[in-house]
mmCIF file with all atom_site columns, C-alpha atoms in Angstrom:
data_model
loop_
_atom_site.group_PDB
_atom_site.id
_atom_site.type_symbol
_atom_site.label_atom_id
_atom_site.label_alt_id
_atom_site.label_comp_id
_atom_site.label_asym_id
_atom_site.label_entity_id
_atom_site.label_seq_id
_atom_site.pdbx_PDB_ins_code
_atom_site.Cartn_x
_atom_site.Cartn_y
_atom_site.Cartn_z
_atom_site.occupancy
_atom_site.B_iso_or_equiv
_atom_site.pdbx_formal_charge
_atom_site.auth_seq_id
_atom_site.auth_comp_id
_atom_site.auth_asym_id
_atom_site.auth_atom_id
_atom_site.pdbx_PDB_model_num
ATOM 1   C CA . MET A 1 1   ? -38.391 -15.824 -104.946 1.00 62.00 ? 20  MET A CA 1
ATOM 2   C CA . ASN A 1 2   ? -35.323 -17.882 -104.087 1.00 86.00 ? 21  ASN A CA 1
ATOM 3   C CA . THR A 1 3   ? -33.762 -16.988 -100.709 1.00 89.00 ? 22  THR A CA 1
ATOM 4   C CA . SER A 1 4   ? -30.210 -17.079 -102.059 1.00 90.00 ? 23  SER A CA 1
ATOM 5   C CA . ILE A 1 5   ? -31.107 -14.584 -104.788 1.00 94.00 ? 24  ILE A CA 1
ATOM 6   C CA . ILE A 1 6   ? -32.712 -12.283 -102.218 1.00 94.00 ? 25  ILE A CA 1
ATOM 7   C CA . CYS A 1 7   ? -29.671 -12.533 -99.942  1.00 95.00 ? 26  CYS A CA 1
ATOM 8   C CA . THR A 1 8   ? -27.295 -11.811 -102.800 1.00 95.00 ? 27  THR A CA 1
ATOM 9   C CA . ARG A 1 9   ? -29.257 -8.760  -103.942 1.00 96.00 ? 28  ARG A CA 1
ATOM 10  C CA . TYR A 1 10  ? -29.430 -7.210  -100.480 1.00 97.00 ? 29  TYR A CA 1
ATOM 11  C CA . ALA A 1 11  ? -25.769 -8.042  -99.797  1.00 97.00 ? 30  ALA A CA 1
ATOM 12  C CA . ASP A 1 12  ? -24.641 -6.534  -103.114 1.00 97.00 ? 31  ASP A CA 1
ATOM 13  C CA . ALA A 1 13  ? -26.653 -3.390  -102.402 1.00 96.00 ? 32  ALA A CA 1
ATOM 14  C CA . LEU A 1 14  ? -24.976 -3.041  -99.004  1.00 97.00 ? 33  LEU A CA 1
ATOM 15  C CA . VAL A 1 15  ? -21.526 -3.601  -100.540 1.00 96.00 ? 34  VAL A CA 1
ATOM 16  C CA . LYS A 1 16  ? -22.148 -0.824  -103.066 1.00 97.00 ? 35  LYS A CA 1
ATOM 17  C CA . TYR A 1 17  ? -23.540 1.461   -100.375 1.00 96.00 ? 36  TYR A CA 1
ATOM 18  C CA . VAL A 1 18  ? -20.598 1.080   -97.980  1.00 96.00 ? 37  VAL A CA 1
ATOM 19  C CA . GLN A 1 19  ? -18.154 1.569   -100.841 1.00 94.00 ? 38  GLN A CA 1
ATOM 20  C CA . GLU A 1 20  ? -19.837 4.898   -101.563 1.00 95.00 ? 39  GLU A CA 1
ATOM 21  C CA . THR A 1 21  ? -19.852 5.970   -97.909  1.00 94.00 ? 40  THR A CA 1
ATOM 22  C CA . GLY A 1 22  ? -16.359 4.631   -97.174  1.00 94.00 ? 41  GLY A CA 1
ATOM 23  C CA . ASN A 1 23  ? -17.541 2.810   -94.039  1.00 95.00 ? 42  ASN A CA 1
ATOM 24  C CA . GLY A 1 24  ? -16.917 -0.685  -95.402  1.00 94.00 ? 43  GLY A CA 1
ATOM 25  C CA . PRO A 1 25  ? -14.305 -1.886  -92.906  1.00 94.00 ? 44  PRO A CA 1
ATOM 26  C CA . SER A 1 26  ? -16.341 -0.951  -89.830  1.00 96.00 ? 45  SER A CA 1
ATOM 27  C CA . VAL A 1 27  ? -19.623 -2.288  -91.265  1.00 97.00 ? 46  VAL A CA 1
ATOM 28  C CA . CYS A 1 28  ? -17.890 -5.526  -92.313  1.00 95.00 ? 47  CYS A CA 1
ATOM 29  C CA . GLN A 1 29  ? -16.361 -5.953  -88.848  1.00 95.00 ? 48  GLN A CA 1
ATOM 30  C CA . GLN A 1 30  ? -19.719 -5.397  -87.159  1.00 97.00 ? 49  GLN A CA 1
ATOM 31  C CA . ALA A 1 31  ? -21.483 -7.701  -89.603  1.00 97.00 ? 50  ALA A CA 1
ATOM 32  C CA . GLU A 1 32  ? -19.019 -10.494 -88.791  1.00 95.00 ? 51  GLU A CA 1
ATOM 33  C CA . ARG A 1 33  ? -19.534 -9.941  -85.069  1.00 95.00 ? 52  ARG A CA 1
ATOM 34  C CA . LEU A 1 34  ? -23.326 -9.939  -85.474  1.00 95.00 ? 53  LEU A CA 1
ATOM 35  C CA . ILE A 1 35  ? -23.186 -13.201 -87.461  1.00 95.00 ? 54  ILE A CA 1
ATOM 36  C CA . ARG A 1 36  ? -21.160 -14.871 -84.681  1.00 94.00 ? 55  ARG A CA 1
ATOM 37  C CA . VAL A 1 37  ? -23.508 -13.623 -81.963  1.00 94.00 ? 56  VAL A CA 1
ATOM 38  C CA . ILE A 1 38  ? -26.635 -14.731 -83.812  1.00 92.00 ? 57  ILE A CA 1
ATOM 39  C CA . GLU A 1 39  ? -25.115 -18.169 -84.467  1.00 92.00 ? 58  GLU A CA 1
ATOM 40  C CA . ASP A 1 40  ? -23.894 -18.551 -80.869  1.00 93.00 ? 59  ASP A CA 1
ATOM 41  C CA . VAL A 1 41  ? -27.186 -17.475 -79.262  1.00 92.00 ? 60  VAL A CA 1
ATOM 42  C CA . PRO A 1 42  ? -30.067 -19.494 -80.765  1.00 88.00 ? 61  PRO A CA 1
ATOM 43  C CA . ASP A 1 43  ? -32.634 -17.576 -78.693  1.00 89.00 ? 62  ASP A CA 1
ATOM 44  C CA . LEU A 1 44  ? -31.535 -14.318 -80.302  1.00 89.00 ? 63  LEU A CA 1
ATOM 45  C CA . SER A 1 45  ? -31.909 -15.864 -83.737  1.00 87.00 ? 64  SER A CA 1
ATOM 46  C CA . ARG A 1 46  ? -35.437 -17.034 -82.913  1.00 88.00 ? 65  ARG A CA 1
ATOM 47  C CA . MET A 1 47  ? -36.406 -13.638 -81.454  1.00 87.00 ? 66  MET A CA 1
ATOM 48  C CA . VAL A 1 48  ? -35.126 -11.745 -84.489  1.00 86.00 ? 67  VAL A CA 1
ATOM 49  C CA . SER A 1 49  ? -36.836 -14.145 -86.905  1.00 84.00 ? 68  SER A CA 1
ATOM 50  C CA . ALA A 1 50  ? -40.174 -14.151 -85.047  1.00 82.00 ? 69  ALA A CA 1
ATOM 51  C CA . ARG A 1 51  ? -42.733 -12.202 -87.048  1.00 78.00 ? 70  ARG A CA 1
ATOM 52  C CA . ASP A 1 52  ? -45.515 -11.095 -84.723  1.00 77.00 ? 71  ASP A CA 1
ATOM 53  C CA . VAL A 1 53  ? -44.057 -12.035 -81.335  1.00 81.00 ? 72  VAL A CA 1
ATOM 54  C CA . VAL A 1 54  ? -41.400 -9.322  -81.013  1.00 85.00 ? 73  VAL A CA 1
ATOM 55  C CA . SER A 1 55  ? -41.743 -5.745  -82.268  1.00 88.00 ? 74  SER A CA 1
ATOM 56  C CA . ASP A 1 56  ? -39.248 -4.328  -84.743  1.00 88.00 ? 75  ASP A CA 1
ATOM 57  C CA . ALA A 1 57  ? -38.094 -1.784  -82.170  1.00 89.00 ? 76  ALA A CA 1
ATOM 58  C CA . GLU A 1 58  ? -37.379 -4.596  -79.699  1.00 91.00 ? 77  GLU A CA 1
ATOM 59  C CA . LYS A 1 59  ? -35.505 -6.556  -82.383  1.00 90.00 ? 78  LYS A CA 1
ATOM 60  C CA . MET A 1 60  ? -33.308 -3.530  -83.112  1.00 93.00 ? 79  MET A CA 1
ATOM 61  C CA . ARG A 1 61  ? -32.656 -3.072  -79.413  1.00 93.00 ? 80  ARG A CA 1
ATOM 62  C CA . LEU A 1 62  ? -31.653 -6.745  -79.112  1.00 91.00 ? 81  LEU A CA 1
ATOM 63  C CA . LEU A 1 63  ? -29.330 -6.567  -82.124  1.00 94.00 ? 82  LEU A CA 1
ATOM 64  C CA . ARG A 1 64  ? -27.710 -3.331  -80.938  1.00 94.00 ? 83  ARG A CA 1
ATOM 65  C CA . SER A 1 65  ? -27.090 -4.730  -77.454  1.00 93.00 ? 84  SER A CA 1
ATOM 66  C CA . ALA A 1 66  ? -25.843 -8.058  -78.873  1.00 92.00 ? 85  ALA A CA 1
ATOM 67  C CA . LEU A 1 67  ? -23.252 -6.186  -80.897  1.00 92.00 ? 86  LEU A CA 1
ATOM 68  C CA . GLY A 1 68  ? -21.667 -4.829  -77.737  1.00 90.00 ? 87  GLY A CA 1
ATOM 69  C CA . GLU A 1 69  ? -20.742 -1.470  -79.269  1.00 93.00 ? 88  GLU A CA 1
ATOM 70  C CA . PRO A 1 70  ? -22.623 1.336   -81.012  1.00 95.00 ? 89  PRO A CA 1
ATOM 71  C CA . MET A 1 71  ? -23.887 0.109   -84.372  1.00 96.00 ? 90  MET A CA 1
ATOM 72  C CA . THR A 1 72  ? -22.665 2.044   -87.391  1.00 96.00 ? 91  THR A CA 1
ATOM 73  C CA . PRO A 1 73  ? -25.392 4.181   -88.952  1.00 96.00 ? 92  PRO A CA 1
ATOM 74  C CA . ASP A 1 74  ? -25.018 2.310   -92.258  1.00 97.00 ? 93  ASP A CA 1
ATOM 75  C CA . LEU A 1 75  ? -25.630 -1.085  -90.680  1.00 96.00 ? 94  LEU A CA 1
ATOM 76  C CA . ASP A 1 76  ? -28.423 0.301   -88.504  1.00 96.00 ? 95  ASP A CA 1
ATOM 77  C CA . ARG A 1 77  ? -30.161 1.771   -91.553  1.00 96.00 ? 96  ARG A CA 1
ATOM 78  C CA . PHE A 1 78  ? -29.698 -1.467  -93.498  1.00 97.00 ? 97  PHE A CA 1
ATOM 79  C CA . ILE A 1 79  ? -31.191 -3.646  -90.764  1.00 96.00 ? 98  ILE A CA 1
ATOM 80  C CA . SER A 1 80  ? -34.122 -1.236  -90.491  1.00 95.00 ? 99  SER A CA 1
ATOM 81  C CA . LEU A 1 81  ? -34.661 -1.631  -94.245  1.00 95.00 ? 100 LEU A CA 1
ATOM 82  C CA . LEU A 1 82  ? -34.689 -5.416  -93.864  1.00 95.00 ? 101 LEU A CA 1
ATOM 83  C CA . MET A 1 83  ? -37.321 -5.099  -91.135  1.00 93.00 ? 102 MET A CA 1
ATOM 84  C CA . GLU A 1 84  ? -39.485 -2.826  -93.277  1.00 93.00 ? 103 GLU A CA 1
ATOM 85  C CA . ASN A 1 85  ? -39.323 -5.313  -96.152  1.00 93.00 ? 104 ASN A CA 1
ATOM 86  C CA . GLY A 1 86  ? -39.954 -8.360  -93.953  1.00 90.00 ? 105 GLY A CA 1
ATOM 87  C CA . ARG A 1 87  ? -36.507 -9.863  -94.613  1.00 93.00 ? 106 ARG A CA 1
ATOM 88  C CA . ILE A 1 88  ? -35.061 -9.740  -91.088  1.00 92.00 ? 107 ILE A CA 1
ATOM 89  C CA . GLY A 1 89  ? -35.447 -13.521 -90.746  1.00 90.00 ? 108 GLY A CA 1
ATOM 90  C CA . ILE A 1 90  ? -32.614 -14.056 -93.230  1.00 93.00 ? 109 ILE A CA 1
ATOM 91  C CA . LEU A 1 91  ? -30.325 -11.421 -91.693  1.00 94.00 ? 110 LEU A CA 1
ATOM 92  C CA . PRO A 1 92  ? -27.428 -13.839 -90.965  1.00 94.00 ? 111 PRO A CA 1
ATOM 93  C CA . LEU A 1 93  ? -27.470 -15.136 -94.536  1.00 95.00 ? 112 LEU A CA 1
ATOM 94  C CA . ILE A 1 94  ? -27.502 -11.638 -95.983  1.00 96.00 ? 113 ILE A CA 1
ATOM 95  C CA . LEU A 1 95  ? -24.693 -10.503 -93.673  1.00 96.00 ? 114 LEU A CA 1
ATOM 96  C CA . ARG A 1 96  ? -22.577 -13.536 -94.593  1.00 95.00 ? 115 ARG A CA 1
ATOM 97  C CA . ASP A 1 97  ? -23.056 -12.771 -98.304  1.00 96.00 ? 116 ASP A CA 1
ATOM 98  C CA . PHE A 1 98  ? -22.193 -9.132  -97.599  1.00 97.00 ? 117 PHE A CA 1
ATOM 99  C CA . VAL A 1 99  ? -18.952 -9.998  -95.778  1.00 96.00 ? 118 VAL A CA 1
ATOM 100 C CA . ASP A 1 100 ? -17.900 -12.341 -98.592  1.00 93.00 ? 119 ASP A CA 1
ATOM 101 C CA . GLY A 1 101 ? -18.759 -9.794  -101.287 1.00 95.00 ? 120 GLY A CA 1
ATOM 102 C CA . TYR A 1 102 ? -17.104 -6.907  -99.482  1.00 96.00 ? 121 TYR A CA 1
ATOM 103 C CA . GLN A 1 103 ? -13.901 -8.849  -98.890  1.00 93.00 ? 122 GLN A CA 1
ATOM 104 C CA . ARG A 1 104 ? -13.835 -10.089 -102.476 1.00 91.00 ? 123 ARG A CA 1
ATOM 105 C CA . ASN A 1 105 ? -14.248 -6.518  -103.784 1.00 93.00 ? 124 ASN A CA 1
ATOM 106 C CA . SER A 1 106 ? -11.582 -5.278  -101.369 1.00 93.00 ? 125 SER A CA 1
ATOM 107 C CA . GLY A 1 107 ? -9.027  -7.849  -102.511 1.00 92.00 ? 126 GLY A CA 1
ATOM 108 C CA . ILE A 1 108 ? -9.209  -9.946  -99.353  1.00 92.00 ? 127 ILE A CA 1
ATOM 109 C CA . ARG A 1 109 ? -9.392  -13.734 -99.460  1.00 92.00 ? 128 ARG A CA 1
ATOM 110 C CA . LYS A 1 110 ? -10.368 -15.940 -96.530  1.00 90.00 ? 129 LYS A CA 1
ATOM 111 C CA . ALA A 1 111 ? -8.169  -18.927 -95.912  1.00 94.00 ? 130 ALA A CA 1
ATOM 112 C CA . ARG A 1 112 ? -8.072  -21.750 -93.382  1.00 95.00 ? 131 ARG A CA 1
ATOM 113 C CA . LEU A 1 113 ? -4.927  -23.323 -92.020  1.00 95.00 ? 132 LEU A CA 1
ATOM 114 C CA . LYS A 1 114 ? -5.223  -26.596 -90.097  1.00 96.00 ? 133 LYS A CA 1
ATOM 115 C CA . VAL A 1 115 ? -2.112  -27.619 -88.193  1.00 95.00 ? 134 VAL A CA 1
ATOM 116 C CA . ALA A 1 116 ? -1.186  -30.262 -85.632  1.00 94.00 ? 135 ALA A CA 1
ATOM 117 C CA . VAL A 1 117 ? 0.502   -27.710 -83.357  1.00 94.00 ? 136 VAL A CA 1
ATOM 118 C CA . PRO A 1 118 ? 0.291   -23.900 -83.289  1.00 94.00 ? 137 PRO A CA 1
ATOM 119 C CA . PRO A 1 119 ? 2.171   -22.618 -86.345  1.00 93.00 ? 138 PRO A CA 1
ATOM 120 C CA . PRO A 1 120 ? 5.183   -20.332 -86.246  1.00 92.00 ? 139 PRO A CA 1
ATOM 121 C CA . ASP A 1 121 ? 4.614   -16.781 -87.447  1.00 92.00 ? 140 ASP A CA 1
ATOM 122 C CA . SER A 1 122 ? 7.045   -17.443 -90.283  1.00 92.00 ? 141 SER A CA 1
ATOM 123 C CA . LEU A 1 123 ? 4.659   -20.020 -91.806  1.00 88.00 ? 142 LEU A CA 1
ATOM 124 C CA . LEU A 1 124 ? 1.736   -17.608 -91.650  1.00 92.00 ? 143 LEU A CA 1
ATOM 125 C CA . GLU A 1 125 ? 3.790   -14.830 -93.238  1.00 94.00 ? 144 GLU A CA 1
ATOM 126 C CA . ARG A 1 126 ? 5.063   -17.163 -95.952  1.00 93.00 ? 145 ARG A CA 1
ATOM 127 C CA . LEU A 1 127 ? 1.523   -18.291 -96.801  1.00 91.00 ? 146 LEU A CA 1
ATOM 128 C CA . LYS A 1 128 ? 0.292   -14.685 -96.853  1.00 94.00 ? 147 LYS A CA 1
ATOM 129 C CA . SER A 1 129 ? 3.116   -13.632 -99.169  1.00 95.00 ? 148 SER A CA 1
ATOM 130 C CA . LEU A 1 130 ? 2.458   -16.647 -101.422 1.00 91.00 ? 149 LEU A CA 1
ATOM 131 C CA . VAL A 1 131 ? -1.213  -15.670 -101.719 1.00 92.00 ? 150 VAL A CA 1
ATOM 132 C CA . ARG A 1 132 ? -0.232  -12.033 -102.351 1.00 94.00 ? 151 ARG A CA 1
ATOM 133 C CA . GLU A 1 133 ? 2.225   -13.066 -105.105 1.00 94.00 ? 152 GLU A CA 1
ATOM 134 C CA . ARG A 1 134 ? -0.174  -15.462 -106.836 1.00 89.00 ? 153 ARG A CA 1
ATOM 135 C CA . THR A 1 135 ? -3.442  -13.527 -106.568 1.00 88.00 ? 154 THR A CA 1
ATOM 136 C CA . GLY A 1 136 ? -2.531  -9.958  -105.702 1.00 90.00 ? 155 GLY A CA 1
ATOM 137 C CA . CYS A 1 137 ? -4.897  -10.227 -102.729 1.00 92.00 ? 156 CYS A CA 1
ATOM 138 C CA . GLU A 1 138 ? -4.410  -10.175 -98.993  1.00 94.00 ? 157 GLU A CA 1
ATOM 139 C CA . ALA A 1 139 ? -5.231  -13.358 -97.072  1.00 93.00 ? 158 ALA A CA 1
ATOM 140 C CA . LEU A 1 140 ? -7.118  -13.528 -93.781  1.00 92.00 ? 159 LEU A CA 1
ATOM 141 C CA . ILE A 1 141 ? -5.954  -16.824 -92.343  1.00 94.00 ? 160 ILE A CA 1
ATOM 142 C CA . ASP A 1 142 ? -8.059  -18.628 -89.750  1.00 94.00 ? 161 ASP A CA 1
ATOM 143 C CA . VAL A 1 143 ? -5.836  -21.074 -87.845  1.00 96.00 ? 162 VAL A CA 1
ATOM 144 C CA . GLU A 1 144 ? -7.274  -24.324 -86.481  1.00 96.00 ? 163 GLU A CA 1
ATOM 145 C CA . VAL A 1 145 ? -5.202  -26.725 -84.382  1.00 96.00 ? 164 VAL A CA 1
ATOM 146 C CA . ASP A 1 146 ? -6.056  -30.388 -85.077  1.00 96.00 ? 165 ASP A CA 1
ATOM 147 C CA . PRO A 1 147 ? -3.704  -32.929 -83.440  1.00 95.00 ? 166 PRO A CA 1
ATOM 148 C CA . SER A 1 148 ? -5.121  -35.742 -85.623  1.00 95.00 ? 167 SER A CA 1
ATOM 149 C CA . LEU A 1 149 ? -3.043  -34.361 -88.520  1.00 95.00 ? 168 LEU A CA 1
ATOM 150 C CA . ILE A 1 150 ? 0.061   -35.645 -86.665  1.00 94.00 ? 169 ILE A CA 1
ATOM 151 C CA . GLY A 1 151 ? 2.261   -33.137 -88.499  1.00 93.00 ? 170 GLY A CA 1
ATOM 152 C CA . GLY A 1 152 ? 2.306   -30.847 -91.518  1.00 91.00 ? 171 GLY A CA 1
ATOM 153 C CA . PHE A 1 153 ? -0.656  -28.636 -92.436  1.00 92.00 ? 172 PHE A CA 1
ATOM 154 C CA . VAL A 1 154 ? -3.763  -28.282 -94.603  1.00 95.00 ? 173 VAL A CA 1
ATOM 155 C CA . PHE A 1 155 ? -4.228  -24.900 -96.268  1.00 94.00 ? 174 PHE A CA 1
ATOM 156 C CA . ASP A 1 156 ? -7.551  -23.998 -97.941  1.00 94.00 ? 175 ASP A CA 1
ATOM 157 C CA . ILE A 1 157 ? -8.182  -20.840 -99.923  1.00 91.00 ? 176 ILE A CA 1
ATOM 158 C CA . ASP A 1 158 ? -10.980 -20.337 -102.436 1.00 83.00 ? 177 ASP A CA 1
ATOM 159 C CA . ASP A 1 159 ? -11.076 -23.575 -104.451 1.00 83.00 ? 178 ASP A CA 1
ATOM 160 C CA . ALA A 1 160 ? -7.475  -24.606 -103.793 1.00 88.00 ? 179 ALA A CA 1
ATOM 161 C CA . MET A 1 161 ? -6.137  -26.885 -101.068 1.00 93.00 ? 180 MET A CA 1
ATOM 162 C CA . ILE A 1 162 ? -2.608  -27.846 -100.089 1.00 92.00 ? 181 ILE A CA 1
ATOM 163 C CA . ASP A 1 163 ? -2.498  -30.910 -97.824  1.00 95.00 ? 182 ASP A CA 1
ATOM 164 C CA . THR A 1 164 ? 0.956   -31.730 -96.477  1.00 93.00 ? 183 THR A CA 1
ATOM 165 C CA . SER A 1 165 ? -0.296  -33.438 -93.324  1.00 95.00 ? 184 SER A CA 1
ATOM 166 C CA . VAL A 1 166 ? 1.258   -36.656 -92.126  1.00 95.00 ? 185 VAL A CA 1
ATOM 167 C CA . ALA A 1 167 ? -2.237  -38.116 -91.681  1.00 94.00 ? 186 ALA A CA 1
ATOM 168 C CA . HIS A 1 168 ? -2.962  -37.497 -95.386  1.00 95.00 ? 187 HIS A CA 1
ATOM 169 C CA . GLN A 1 169 ? 0.326   -39.046 -96.451  1.00 95.00 ? 188 GLN A CA 1
ATOM 170 C CA . LEU A 1 170 ? -0.323  -42.128 -94.295  1.00 95.00 ? 189 LEU A CA 1
ATOM 171 C CA . GLU A 1 171 ? -3.801  -42.449 -95.837  1.00 95.00 ? 190 GLU A CA 1
ATOM 172 C CA . GLN A 1 172 ? -2.276  -42.301 -99.323  1.00 95.00 ? 191 GLN A CA 1
ATOM 173 C CA . ILE A 1 173 ? 0.178   -45.072 -98.396  1.00 94.00 ? 192 ILE A CA 1
ATOM 174 C CA . ARG A 1 174 ? -2.667  -47.168 -96.975  1.00 93.00 ? 193 ARG A CA 1
ATOM 175 C CA . LEU A 1 175 ? -4.701  -46.752 -100.179 1.00 93.00 ? 194 LEU A CA 1
ATOM 176 C CA . GLN A 1 176 ? -1.696  -47.706 -102.311 1.00 92.00 ? 195 GLN A CA 1
ATOM 177 C CA . PHE A 1 177 ? -1.130  -50.798 -100.167 1.00 90.00 ? 196 PHE A CA 1
ATOM 178 C CA . ILE A 1 178 ? -4.779  -51.850 -100.575 1.00 89.00 ? 197 ILE A CA 1
ATOM 179 C CA . GLU A 1 179 ? -4.631  -51.314 -104.344 1.00 88.00 ? 198 GLU A CA 1
ATOM 180 C CA . ARG A 1 180 ? -1.452  -53.370 -104.706 1.00 87.00 ? 199 ARG A CA 1
ATOM 181 C CA . ASN A 1 181 ? -2.893  -56.194 -102.619 1.00 85.00 ? 200 ASN A CA 1
ATOM 182 C CA . ARG A 1 182 ? -5.979  -56.329 -104.828 1.00 82.00 ? 201 ARG A CA 1
ATOM 183 C CA . ARG A 1 183 ? -3.819  -56.986 -107.856 1.00 69.00 ? 202 ARG A CA 1
ATOM 184 C CA . ILE A 1 184 ? -2.064  -59.871 -106.135 1.00 62.00 ? 203 ILE A CA 1
ATOM 185 C CA . VAL A 1 185 ? -5.284  -61.691 -105.247 1.00 52.00 ? 204 VAL A CA 1
#
């Protein structure tokens, strides 16, 4: 069976489960933290994915300690289910699908804001209110500082992008200049 289908099915089941129990925010927060830890520590990822090298009890102990706080019973039970079904190797993929699905169902949209210098709070609030007005959803904005933009910003949310960066505008001018020069020759 296709891995993406498996991930989606497990993630959807966890979304439905945490909606029933009401523990969605805490499970989502811990899932995000676990994804970051697994991505940042390649050895942990290999240990968790190893089939016969590390016992399931040891894998759970590693994941619990990597989290840095007591794991919610819902997440603990879910990871145990993945181990029983032999799906622990795709845990990060399933958790990423879960976080996306949970946030989508909760009316939360992830956005990325690239700026040349740290943005003022007023820009962040204006973007959040714009997203709220247009979609009715709350925006979680991840800010990235990229001096190569020179000025302005690039805002990505879902399938939409607003690029007001000076670097983009200069590139557009350069492309127009090249196009005009081709006509002359």
